[in-house]
CSV table of C-alpha atoms and ligand atoms in Angstrom, one decimal:
chain,number,residue,atom,x,y,z
A,16,MET,CA,0.0,0.0,0.0
A,17,ALA,CA,1.4,3.4,-1.0
A,18,ALA,CA,1.7,5.6,2.1
A,19,GLY,CA,-0.1,8.8,1.2
A,20,PRO,CA,-0.1,12.0,3.3
A,21,SER,CA,-1.5,11.5,6.8
A,22,PRO,CA,-5.0,12.8,7.4
A,23,ALA,CA,-5.0,16.0,9.4
A,24,ALA,CA,-5.4,15.8,13.1
A,25,PRO,CA,-9.0,16.6,14.3
A,26,ALA,CA,-9.4,20.0,15.8
A,27,TYR,CA,-10.2,18.6,19.2
A,28,VAL,CA,-6.7,17.4,19.7
A,29,GLN,CA,-5.0,20.5,18.4
A,30,SER,CA,-3.6,22.7,21.2
A,31,PRO,CA,-0.4,24.6,22.1
A,32,VAL,CA,0.0,22.2,25.0
A,33,ALA,CA,-0.7,19.1,23.0
A,34,PRO,CA,2.6,17.3,23.9
A,35,PHE,CA,1.7,17.7,27.6
A,36,LEU,CA,-1.8,16.4,27.0
A,37,ALA,CA,-0.6,13.3,25.0
A,38,SER,CA,-1.1,9.9,26.6
A,39,LEU,CA,-0.2,7.8,23.6
A,40,SER,CA,3.0,6.4,25.2
A,41,VAL,CA,1.0,4.8,28.0
A,42,ASP,CA,-2.4,4.1,26.4
A,43,ARG,CA,-1.3,2.5,23.2
A,44,ALA,CA,-1.0,-0.6,25.3
A,45,LEU,CA,-4.8,-0.5,25.4
A,46,ALA,CA,-5.1,-0.7,21.6
A,47,ARG,CA,-6.6,-4.2,21.5
A,48,TYR,CA,-9.2,-3.5,24.1
A,49,ASP,CA,-10.0,-0.2,22.4
A,50,LEU,CA,-10.5,-2.0,19.1
A,51,ALA,CA,-12.6,-4.8,20.6
A,52,GLY,CA,-14.7,-2.2,22.4
A,53,SER,CA,-15.2,-0.3,19.1
A,54,VAL,CA,-16.3,-3.5,17.4
A,55,ALA,CA,-18.9,-4.0,20.1
A,56,HIS,CA,-20.0,-0.4,19.9
A,57,ALA,CA,-20.4,-0.5,16.1
A,58,GLU,CA,-22.4,-3.7,16.4
A,59,MET,CA,-24.6,-2.1,19.0
A,60,LEU,CA,-25.1,1.0,16.8
A,61,GLY,CA,-26.1,-1.4,14.0
A,62,GLY,CA,-28.4,-3.3,16.2
A,63,VAL,CA,-30.4,-0.2,17.2
A,64,GLY,CA,-30.5,1.1,13.7
A,65,LEU,CA,-28.1,4.0,14.1
A,66,LEU,CA,-25.9,2.4,11.4
A,67,THR,CA,-27.0,0.4,8.4
A,68,PRO,CA,-25.8,-3.2,8.1
A,69,THR,CA,-23.4,-2.1,5.4
A,70,GLU,CA,-22.0,0.7,7.5
A,71,THR,CA,-21.6,-1.6,10.5
A,72,ALA,CA,-19.7,-4.2,8.4
A,73,ARG,CA,-17.4,-1.5,6.9
A,74,LEU,CA,-16.5,-0.2,10.4
A,75,VAL,CA,-16.0,-3.6,11.9
A,76,GLY,CA,-13.9,-4.7,8.9
A,77,GLY,CA,-11.8,-1.6,9.2
A,78,LEU,CA,-11.3,-2.1,12.9
A,79,ARG,CA,-10.2,-5.6,12.3
A,80,ARG,CA,-7.7,-4.5,9.8
A,81,ILE,CA,-6.3,-2.0,12.3
A,82,ALA,CA,-6.1,-4.8,14.9
A,83,GLN,CA,-3.9,-6.7,12.4
A,84,GLU,CA,-1.7,-3.7,11.7
A,85,VAL,CA,-1.2,-3.2,15.4
A,86,ALA,CA,-0.4,-6.9,16.0
A,87,ASP,CA,2.1,-6.9,13.1
A,88,GLY,CA,3.7,-3.7,14.3
A,89,ARG,CA,2.7,-2.0,11.0
A,90,PHE,CA,0.4,0.5,12.6
A,91,ARG,CA,1.8,4.0,12.3
A,92,TRP,CA,1.3,5.7,15.7
A,93,ARG,CA,1.0,9.5,15.5
A,94,GLU,CA,1.9,11.3,18.7
A,95,GLU,CA,0.1,14.4,17.6
A,96,LEU,CA,-3.2,12.5,17.7
A,97,GLU,CA,-2.9,12.6,21.5
A,98,ASP,CA,-4.1,9.1,22.4
A,99,VAL,CA,-4.9,5.6,21.3
A,100,HIS,CA,-8.6,6.4,20.7
A,101,THR,CA,-8.0,9.2,18.2
A,102,ASN,CA,-5.2,7.3,16.5
A,103,VAL,CA,-7.6,4.4,15.8
A,104,GLU,CA,-10.4,6.6,14.7
A,105,VAL,CA,-8.3,8.7,12.3
A,106,ARG,CA,-6.8,5.5,10.8
A,107,LEU,CA,-10.3,4.0,10.5
A,108,THR,CA,-11.6,6.9,8.5
A,109,GLU,CA,-8.5,6.7,6.4
A,110,LEU,CA,-9.3,3.0,5.7
A,111,VAL,CA,-13.1,3.1,5.3
A,112,GLY,CA,-13.8,6.7,4.3
A,113,PRO,CA,-16.2,9.2,5.9
A,114,VAL,CA,-18.3,6.4,7.4
A,115,GLY,CA,-15.4,6.1,9.9
A,116,GLY,CA,-16.8,9.3,11.4
A,117,LYS,CA,-19.9,7.5,12.5
A,118,LEU,CA,-18.0,5.2,14.9
A,119,HIS,CA,-18.0,7.8,17.7
A,120,THR,CA,-21.8,8.2,17.6
A,121,ALA,CA,-23.1,8.3,21.2
A,122,ARG,CA,-19.6,7.7,22.6
A,123,SER,CA,-17.0,9.8,24.4
A,124,ARG,CA,-13.4,9.0,25.1
A,125,ASN,CA,-14.5,9.2,28.7
A,126,ASP,CA,-16.7,6.0,28.6
A,127,GLN,CA,-14.3,4.6,25.9
A,128,VAL,CA,-11.2,4.7,28.1
A,129,ALA,CA,-13.0,3.4,31.1
A,130,LEU,CA,-14.1,0.4,29.0
A,131,ASP,CA,-10.6,-0.2,27.6
A,132,GLU,CA,-9.3,-0.2,31.2
A,133,ARG,CA,-11.8,-2.7,32.4
A,134,LEU,CA,-10.9,-5.0,29.5
A,135,TYR,CA,-7.3,-4.5,30.3
A,136,LEU,CA,-7.8,-5.4,33.9
A,137,ARG,CA,-9.6,-8.6,33.0
A,138,ALA,CA,-6.6,-9.6,30.8
A,139,ALA,CA,-4.1,-8.4,33.3
A,140,VAL,CA,-5.6,-10.6,36.1
A,141,ALA,CA,-5.6,-13.6,33.8
A,142,SER,CA,-2.1,-13.1,32.6
A,143,LEU,CA,-0.7,-12.7,36.1
A,144,ALA,CA,-2.7,-15.6,37.5
A,145,HIS,CA,-0.8,-18.1,35.3
A,146,PRO,CA,2.7,-17.5,36.7
A,147,LEU,CA,1.3,-17.0,40.1
A,148,LEU,CA,-0.3,-20.4,40.0
A,149,ASP,CA,3.0,-21.8,38.8
A,150,LEU,CA,4.8,-20.2,41.7
A,151,GLN,CA,2.2,-21.7,44.1
A,152,SER,CA,2.8,-25.1,42.4
A,153,SER,CA,6.5,-24.7,43.0
A,154,LEU,CA,6.0,-23.9,46.7
A,155,LEU,CA,3.6,-26.9,47.0
A,156,ASP,CA,6.0,-29.3,45.3
A,157,ARG,CA,8.9,-28.2,47.5
A,158,ALA,CA,6.8,-28.3,50.6
A,159,ALA,CA,5.7,-31.9,49.8
A,160,ALA,CA,9.3,-33.0,49.4
A,161,LEU,CA,10.4,-31.2,52.6
A,162,ARG,CA,7.4,-32.1,54.6
A,163,GLU,CA,9.5,-33.9,57.3
A,164,THR,CA,12.6,-31.8,57.4
A,165,PRO,CA,12.7,-29.9,60.7
A,166,MET,CA,13.9,-26.4,61.0
A,167,PRO,CA,13.5,-23.7,63.7
A,168,GLY,CA,10.4,-21.6,63.5
A,169,TYR,CA,11.0,-17.9,64.4
A,170,THR,CA,9.3,-15.1,66.1
A,171,HIS,CA,11.1,-11.7,66.3
A,172,LEU,CA,13.7,-13.6,64.1
A,173,GLN,CA,14.7,-15.5,67.3
A,174,ARG,CA,14.5,-19.3,67.4
A,175,ALA,CA,11.1,-20.1,68.9
A,176,GLN,CA,9.6,-23.6,68.2
A,177,PRO,CA,10.4,-26.4,65.7
A,178,VAL,CA,8.5,-26.4,62.4
A,179,THR,CA,9.3,-28.1,59.1
A,180,VAL,CA,10.5,-26.6,55.9
A,181,GLY,CA,7.3,-27.8,54.2
A,182,HIS,CA,5.2,-26.0,56.7
A,183,LEU,CA,7.1,-22.7,56.2
A,184,LEU,CA,6.8,-23.0,52.4
A,185,LEU,CA,3.1,-23.6,52.6
A,186,ALA,CA,2.7,-20.5,54.8
A,187,HIS,CA,3.9,-18.6,51.7
A,188,PHE,CA,1.6,-20.6,49.5
A,189,TRP,CA,-1.5,-19.4,51.5
A,190,ARG,CA,-0.5,-15.8,51.3
A,191,PHE,CA,-0.3,-16.1,47.5
A,192,ASP,CA,-3.6,-17.9,47.5
A,193,ARG,CA,-5.3,-14.9,49.1
A,194,ASP,CA,-3.5,-12.6,46.6
A,195,LEU,CA,-5.0,-14.6,43.8
A,196,ASP,CA,-8.4,-14.7,45.4
A,197,ARG,CA,-8.3,-10.9,45.7
A,198,LEU,CA,-7.3,-10.5,42.1
A,199,PHE,CA,-10.2,-12.7,40.9
A,200,ALA,CA,-12.6,-10.8,43.2
A,201,THR,CA,-11.3,-7.5,41.7
A,202,ALA,CA,-11.9,-8.8,38.2
A,203,THR,CA,-15.4,-9.8,39.3
A,204,ARG,CA,-16.2,-6.4,40.7
A,205,ALA,CA,-14.8,-4.8,37.6
A,206,ASP,CA,-17.0,-6.9,35.4
A,207,VAL,CA,-19.3,-3.9,34.5
A,208,SER,CA,-19.4,-2.2,31.1
A,209,PRO,CA,-19.3,1.6,31.3
A,210,LEU,CA,-19.9,2.1,27.5
A,211,GLY,CA,-23.0,4.2,26.9
A,212,ALA,CA,-22.3,6.6,29.7
A,213,GLY,CA,-21.0,9.0,27.0
A,214,ALA,CA,-19.0,12.0,28.3
A,215,LEU,CA,-21.0,11.9,31.5
A,216,ALA,CA,-24.7,12.0,30.8
A,217,GLY,CA,-25.6,9.2,28.4
A,218,SER,CA,-27.0,10.0,25.0
A,219,THR,CA,-30.2,11.4,23.4
A,220,LEU,CA,-29.9,8.6,20.8
A,221,GLY,CA,-31.5,5.2,21.4
A,222,ILE,CA,-28.4,3.2,22.4
A,223,ASP,CA,-28.3,-0.1,24.1
A,224,PRO,CA,-25.5,-0.4,26.7
A,225,ALA,CA,-26.6,-3.9,27.7
A,226,ALA,CA,-25.9,-5.1,24.2
A,227,VAL,CA,-22.3,-3.8,24.4
A,228,ALA,CA,-21.9,-5.5,27.8
A,229,ARG,CA,-23.1,-8.8,26.4
A,230,THR,CA,-20.9,-8.7,23.3
A,231,LEU,CA,-17.8,-8.0,25.5
A,232,ALA,CA,-18.8,-10.7,28.0
A,233,PHE,CA,-19.4,-8.3,30.9
A,234,ASP,CA,-21.6,-9.3,33.7
A,235,ARG,CA,-23.8,-6.2,33.3
A,236,PRO,CA,-23.8,-2.6,32.1
A,237,PHE,CA,-23.3,0.4,34.4
A,238,GLU,CA,-26.1,1.9,36.6
A,239,ASN,CA,-25.1,5.5,36.7
A,240,SER,CA,-23.4,7.4,33.8
A,241,LEU,CA,-21.5,9.9,36.2
A,242,ASP,CA,-20.1,7.0,38.2
A,243,ALA,CA,-19.3,4.9,35.1
A,244,VAL,CA,-16.9,7.5,33.6
A,245,SER,CA,-15.2,8.5,36.8
A,246,ASP,CA,-15.0,5.1,38.7
A,247,ARG,CA,-11.4,3.9,38.9
A,248,ASP,CA,-12.0,1.7,42.0
A,249,PHE,CA,-11.1,-1.3,39.9
A,250,LEU,CA,-7.6,0.0,39.1
A,251,ALA,CA,-7.0,1.1,42.7
A,252,GLU,CA,-8.0,-2.4,43.8
A,253,LEU,CA,-5.8,-4.0,41.2
A,254,VAL,CA,-2.8,-2.0,42.3
A,255,PHE,CA,-3.5,-2.7,45.9
A,256,ASP,CA,-3.8,-6.4,45.2
A,257,LEU,CA,-0.5,-6.1,43.3
A,258,ALA,CA,1.1,-4.1,46.1
A,259,LEU,CA,0.2,-6.7,48.7
A,260,LEU,CA,1.3,-9.5,46.5
A,261,ALA,CA,4.7,-7.6,46.1
A,262,VAL,CA,4.9,-7.3,49.9
A,263,HIS,CA,4.3,-11.0,50.3
A,264,ALA,CA,6.9,-11.8,47.6
A,265,SER,CA,9.3,-9.4,49.4
A,266,ALA,CA,8.9,-11.5,52.6
A,267,LEU,CA,9.7,-14.7,50.8
A,268,GLY,CA,12.7,-12.9,49.1
A,269,GLU,CA,13.9,-11.8,52.5
A,270,GLU,CA,13.8,-15.3,53.9
A,271,ILE,CA,15.8,-16.6,50.9
A,272,VAL,CA,18.4,-13.8,51.5
A,273,LEU,CA,18.7,-14.7,55.2
A,274,PHE,CA,18.7,-18.4,54.7
A,275,ALA,CA,21.4,-18.2,52.0
A,276,SER,CA,23.7,-16.2,54.4
A,277,LYS,CA,26.5,-18.1,56.0
A,278,GLU,CA,25.0,-17.2,59.4
A,279,PHE,CA,22.0,-19.4,58.6
A,280,GLY,CA,23.4,-21.6,56.0
A,281,PHE,CA,20.0,-23.2,55.3
A,282,LEU,CA,20.4,-22.7,51.5
A,283,GLU,CA,23.3,-23.3,49.2
A,284,ARG,CA,24.5,-20.2,47.4
A,285,THR,CA,24.0,-21.5,44.0
A,286,PRO,CA,24.2,-19.5,40.7
A,287,ALA,CA,20.4,-19.7,40.5
A,288,LEU,CA,20.2,-17.2,43.3
A,289,GLY,CA,22.0,-14.4,41.5
A,290,SER,CA,25.4,-13.2,40.4
A,291,GLY,CA,28.8,-12.7,41.9
A,292,SER,CA,30.8,-9.6,43.0
A,293,SER,CA,33.0,-7.7,40.6
A,294,LEU,CA,35.5,-7.3,43.3
A,295,MET,CA,35.3,-10.1,45.9
A,296,PRO,CA,36.1,-13.4,44.3
A,297,GLN,CA,34.3,-15.5,46.9
A,298,LYS,CA,30.9,-13.8,46.5
A,299,ARG,CA,27.7,-15.4,45.3
A,300,ASN,CA,24.9,-13.1,46.1
A,301,PRO,CA,21.2,-13.7,46.4
A,302,ASP,CA,20.5,-10.8,44.0
A,303,ALA,CA,17.3,-12.1,42.6
A,304,ALA,CA,15.7,-12.5,46.0
A,305,GLU,CA,17.0,-9.1,47.0
A,306,LEU,CA,15.4,-7.5,44.0
A,307,VAL,CA,12.1,-9.3,44.7
A,308,ARG,CA,12.3,-7.7,48.1
A,309,GLY,CA,13.3,-4.3,46.7
A,310,LYS,CA,10.7,-4.0,44.0
A,311,ALA,CA,7.8,-4.1,46.6
A,312,GLY,CA,8.7,-0.5,47.4
A,313,ARG,CA,8.1,0.6,43.8
A,314,VAL,CA,4.7,-1.1,43.6
A,315,VAL,CA,3.6,0.4,46.9
A,316,GLY,CA,4.6,3.8,45.4
A,317,ASP,CA,2.3,3.0,42.4
A,318,LEU,CA,-0.6,2.5,44.8
A,319,VAL,CA,0.1,5.8,46.6
A,320,ALA,CA,0.4,7.7,43.3
A,321,LEU,CA,-2.9,6.3,42.1
A,322,LEU,CA,-4.9,6.9,45.3
A,323,THR,CA,-3.4,10.4,45.7
A,324,MET,CA,-4.4,11.3,42.1
A,325,LEU,CA,-8.0,10.1,42.8
A,326,LYS,CA,-8.4,11.9,46.0
A,327,GLY,CA,-10.9,14.8,45.9
A,328,LEU,CA,-11.8,14.6,42.2
A,329,PRO,CA,-15.2,16.1,41.5
A,330,LEU,CA,-17.7,14.1,39.4
A,331,ALA,CA,-17.5,13.1,36.7
A,332,TYR,CA,-14.5,12.8,34.3
A,333,ASP,CA,-11.4,14.8,35.1
A,334,ARG,CA,-8.3,14.8,33.0
A,335,ASP,CA,-6.3,13.8,36.2
A,336,LEU,CA,-7.7,10.3,35.5
A,337,GLN,CA,-5.3,10.0,32.6
A,338,GLU,CA,-2.6,9.5,35.2
A,339,ASP,CA,-4.1,6.2,36.3
A,340,LYS,CA,-2.5,4.2,33.5
A,341,ALA,CA,1.3,4.5,34.3
A,342,PRO,CA,1.0,3.3,37.9
A,343,ALA,CA,-1.2,0.4,37.0
A,344,ALA,CA,1.0,-0.7,34.1
A,345,ASP,CA,4.2,-0.3,36.2
A,346,ALA,CA,2.7,-2.3,39.1
A,347,LEU,CA,1.5,-5.0,36.7
A,348,ALA,CA,4.8,-5.3,34.9
A,349,THR,CA,6.8,-5.2,38.1
A,350,VAL,CA,4.8,-7.8,39.9
A,351,THR,CA,4.6,-10.1,36.8
A,352,ALA,CA,8.4,-10.0,36.6
A,353,VAL,CA,8.7,-10.7,40.3
A,354,VAL,CA,6.3,-13.7,40.2
A,355,GLU,CA,7.9,-15.1,37.0
A,356,VAL,CA,11.3,-15.1,38.6
A,357,LEU,CA,10.2,-16.4,42.0
A,358,GLY,CA,8.6,-19.6,40.7
A,359,PRO,CA,11.7,-21.0,39.1
A,360,LEU,CA,13.8,-19.6,42.0
A,361,VAL,CA,11.7,-21.6,44.5
A,362,SER,CA,12.1,-24.7,42.4
A,363,ALA,CA,15.9,-24.2,42.3
A,364,LEU,CA,16.5,-23.6,46.0
A,365,VAL,CA,18.9,-26.1,47.4
A,366,PHE,CA,18.3,-26.6,51.1
A,367,VAL,CA,21.0,-28.0,53.3
A,368,PRO,CA,19.3,-30.6,55.5
A,369,ALA,CA,22.2,-31.0,57.9
A,370,ARG,CA,22.2,-27.3,58.7
A,371,LEU,CA,18.5,-27.2,59.1
A,372,GLU,CA,18.5,-30.3,61.4
A,373,ALA,CA,21.4,-28.9,63.5
A,374,ALA,CA,19.5,-25.7,64.0
A,375,ALA,CA,16.3,-27.5,64.8
A,376,ALA,CA,18.2,-29.5,67.4
A,377,ASP,CA,18.8,-26.4,69.5
A,378,PRO,CA,17.4,-27.4,72.8
A,379,GLU,CA,15.9,-24.0,73.5
A,380,LEU,CA,13.4,-24.7,70.7
A,381,LEU,CA,11.9,-27.4,72.9
A,382,ALA,CA,11.4,-25.3,76.0
A,383,THR,CA,7.7,-25.1,75.4
A,384,ASP,CA,7.4,-28.8,74.8
A,385,VAL,CA,9.1,-29.6,78.1
A,386,ALA,CA,6.8,-27.1,79.9
A,387,GLU,CA,3.8,-28.7,78.3
A,388,GLN,CA,5.1,-32.1,79.4
A,389,LEU,CA,5.0,-30.8,82.9
A,390,VAL,CA,1.5,-29.5,82.4
A,391,ARG,CA,0.4,-33.0,81.4
A,392,ALA,CA,1.4,-34.1,84.8
A,393,GLY,CA,-0.9,-31.4,86.4
A,394,THR,CA,1.6,-28.6,86.9
A,395,PRO,CA,0.1,-25.2,86.3
A,396,PHE,CA,1.5,-23.8,83.1
A,397,ARG,CA,2.8,-20.6,84.7
A,398,GLU,CA,4.8,-22.7,87.2
A,399,ALA,CA,6.1,-25.0,84.5
A,400,HIS,CA,7.1,-21.9,82.4
A,401,GLU,CA,9.1,-20.5,85.3
A,402,ALA,CA,10.8,-23.9,86.1
A,403,VAL,CA,11.9,-24.6,82.6
A,404,GLY,CA,13.1,-21.0,82.1
A,405,ALA,CA,15.2,-21.3,85.3
A,406,HIS,CA,16.5,-24.7,84.3
A,407,LEU,CA,17.7,-23.4,80.9
A,408,ARG,CA,19.3,-20.3,82.4
A,409,ALA,CA,21.1,-22.5,84.9
A,410,HIS,CA,22.4,-24.7,82.1
A,411,ASP,CA,23.5,-22.2,79.5
A,412,GLY,CA,20.5,-22.7,77.2
A,413,ALA,CA,20.7,-26.5,77.3
A,414,PHE,CA,18.7,-29.2,79.1
A,415,ALA,CA,20.5,-31.4,81.7
A,416,ALA,CA,18.5,-34.6,80.9
A,417,ALA,CA,19.3,-36.2,84.2
A,418,GLU,CA,17.8,-33.2,86.1
A,419,LEU,CA,14.5,-33.0,84.2
A,420,ALA,CA,12.8,-35.6,86.3
A,421,ALA,CA,13.3,-33.3,89.3
A,422,LEU,CA,11.2,-30.5,87.7
A,423,PRO,CA,7.6,-30.1,89.1
A,424,GLY,CA,5.6,-32.8,87.3
A,425,GLY,CA,8.8,-34.1,85.7
A,426,SER,CA,9.5,-37.8,85.1
A,427,ALA,CA,11.7,-40.1,83.1
A,428,GLU,CA,9.4,-39.3,80.2
A,429,THR,CA,10.3,-35.6,80.2
A,430,ALA,CA,13.7,-36.2,78.7
A,431,ARG,CA,12.2,-38.1,75.7
A,432,THR,CA,10.7,-34.8,74.6
A,433,LEU,CA,14.1,-33.6,73.5
A,434,ASP,CA,14.2,-34.7,69.9
A,435,PRO,CA,13.3,-32.2,67.2
A,436,ARG,CA,11.6,-34.8,64.9
A,437,THR,CA,9.5,-36.1,67.8
A,438,ALA,CA,8.7,-32.5,68.9
A,439,VAL,CA,7.6,-31.5,65.5
A,440,ALA,CA,5.6,-34.7,65.0
A,441,ARG,CA,3.7,-34.0,68.1
A,442,ARG,CA,2.5,-30.7,66.8
A,443,ALA,CA,-0.3,-32.5,64.8
A,444,SER,CA,-3.0,-30.0,65.8
A,445,PRO,CA,-5.0,-28.8,62.8
A,446,GLY,CA,-2.9,-26.5,60.7
A,447,GLY,CA,0.2,-27.4,62.7
A,448,PRO,CA,3.7,-28.3,61.4
A,449,ALA,CA,3.7,-32.0,62.1
A,450,PRO,CA,4.3,-34.0,58.9
A,451,ALA,CA,0.8,-35.6,59.4
A,452,ALA,CA,-0.8,-32.2,59.7
A,453,VAL,CA,1.2,-30.9,56.8
A,454,ALA,CA,0.0,-33.9,54.7
A,455,ARG,CA,-3.6,-32.7,55.3
A,456,GLN,CA,-2.6,-29.1,54.5
A,457,LEU,CA,-1.0,-30.3,51.2
A,458,ASP,CA,-4.3,-32.0,50.3
A,459,SER,CA,-6.3,-28.8,50.8
A,460,ALA,CA,-3.6,-26.7,49.0
A,461,ARG,CA,-3.8,-29.1,46.0
A,462,ALA,CA,-7.6,-28.9,46.0
A,463,ARG,CA,-7.4,-25.1,46.2
A,464,LEU,CA,-5.0,-24.9,43.4
A,465,SER,CA,-7.2,-26.9,41.1
A,466,GLY,CA,-10.2,-24.8,42.0
A,467,ARG,CA,-8.2,-21.7,41.1
A,468,ARG,CA,-7.1,-23.2,37.8
A,469,ALA,CA,-10.8,-23.7,37.0
A,470,SER,CA,-11.7,-20.1,37.8
A,471,LEU,CA,-8.8,-19.0,35.7
A,472,SER,CA,-10.0,-21.0,32.7
A,473,SER,CA,-13.3,-19.2,32.8
A,474,LEU,CA,-11.5,-15.9,32.9
A,475,ASP,CA,-9.3,-17.0,30.1
A,476,ARG,CA,-12.3,-17.8,28.0
A,477,LYS,CA,-13.7,-14.2,28.5
A,478,VAL,CA,-10.3,-12.8,27.5
A,479,ALA,CA,-10.3,-15.0,24.4
A,480,LEU,CA,-13.8,-14.0,23.5
A,481,VAL,CA,-12.7,-10.4,23.3
A,482,GLU,CA,-9.8,-11.4,21.1
A,483,ASP,CA,-12.3,-13.2,18.9
A,484,LEU,CA,-14.1,-10.0,18.2
A,485,LEU,CA,-10.9,-8.8,16.4
A,486,LYS,CA,-10.7,-11.9,14.1
A,487,GLU,CA,-12.2,-11.9,10.6
A,488,GLU,CA,-14.0,-15.2,11.0
A,489,ARG,CA,-16.4,-15.2,13.9
A,490,THR,CA,-18.4,-18.3,14.9
B,25,LIG,N1,-6.5,9.9,27.6
B,25,LIG,C1,-7.7,10.1,28.3
B,25,LIG,C2,-7.6,9.4,29.6
B,25,LIG,O1,-6.8,8.5,29.7
B,25,LIG,C3,-8.9,9.7,27.6
B,25,LIG,C4,-10.1,10.4,27.9
B,25,LIG,C5,-9.9,11.8,27.4
B,25,LIG,N2,-11.1,12.6,27.6
B,25,LIG,C6,-11.1,13.9,27.4
B,25,LIG,N3,-12.3,14.4,27.7
B,25,LIG,N4,-10.1,14.5,27.0
B,25,LIG,O2,-8.2,9.7,30.6
């Protein structure tokens, strides 16, 4: 095709401050959603008789050609056209002629961008859910394999009571499970089509917002046009969900960093963890886990930027809202990278069982167990607590097995408590770290994972349905 002169920019985007107003650099990522939304809008206009069948077909055909151009990287983006919406409309008119000017009937960029963003959110949740489920699978597999390996459990980062590596890894699993739950719930709440709200007050033309909602597989159309064009709750929720996910990832990153230090020595410092030092020949640093930890700050910053921008905006649309895209996109890209690196990282962790066992054999970890043993013999817990504390202080943090029988309620049995594997096996209360309890936990984690995979497939189908609108052959 010969590239003729570009059509002039419409008057509404011409301004001395045009470069400052432009949003193309961030919103061109919305092109597919914008195009799919336009296909649905054109079909609705056809359905209510505002376009003839021929006009509808021309518009839809042109939009699909543009989708192809965008996908192939052939689309010529024009910065002076301000945003993705006007870029598409101008190109459409270039392709199909003056009928292209009918696409924007009963539509504003205000309801259009809100629609694009809701479709973006749906696809974003689906695309992040895949690597997140993979990360959860990695945690689950490692937890199953390390179900019986004892290690110290910590409070205040001080050795507290024995747990197993499997139990610790599953604690991270459940955090991520809630993150995924929140993301799905966010997608469900966002499942409302704002198209038909117009600039702020709907339209005098006989449009059918419910038809657009159906075509795009939304649960329902908006209830209030002012709310529809100004609501960015869904993006704030998305970025919050991402920020909390990043915070959870940072805690896992921190534990990897700690456990890979020589002080802990629970993890081997393998090349999978990161790179070396340009100066110190001996170094092998846990850089990946450190960056996972560090990137949380940036995502929290995205959330603060977004909420601060939204604060105090009068109804309905305000141009401030254009600043919603960069934080959302940054948070999504950052968290996706974090999750994608963490899954393989967790799979590649090399635990050092000897170090874990040795640390778990610290007698102080069993202080509570000894006290509880005394409680079984009828000693009040407070008295047992005092007696065991005094015993440990007197023996430099160790137990003198021969003297345990002399504690209040003590017997020959008491000394048998002093084995980390036995101690951990006894903690079989529901949700506890005993291998038997962890086996039950693994079962519910597996069941949860397959439930989540099923929810994700239905979300994936909705995402695919929107993609189908952009294909020539529709069934
Ligand atoms: N780029 C704008 C945004 O992201 C699109 C809506 C523009 N609306 C307007 N009235 N100028 O919010």
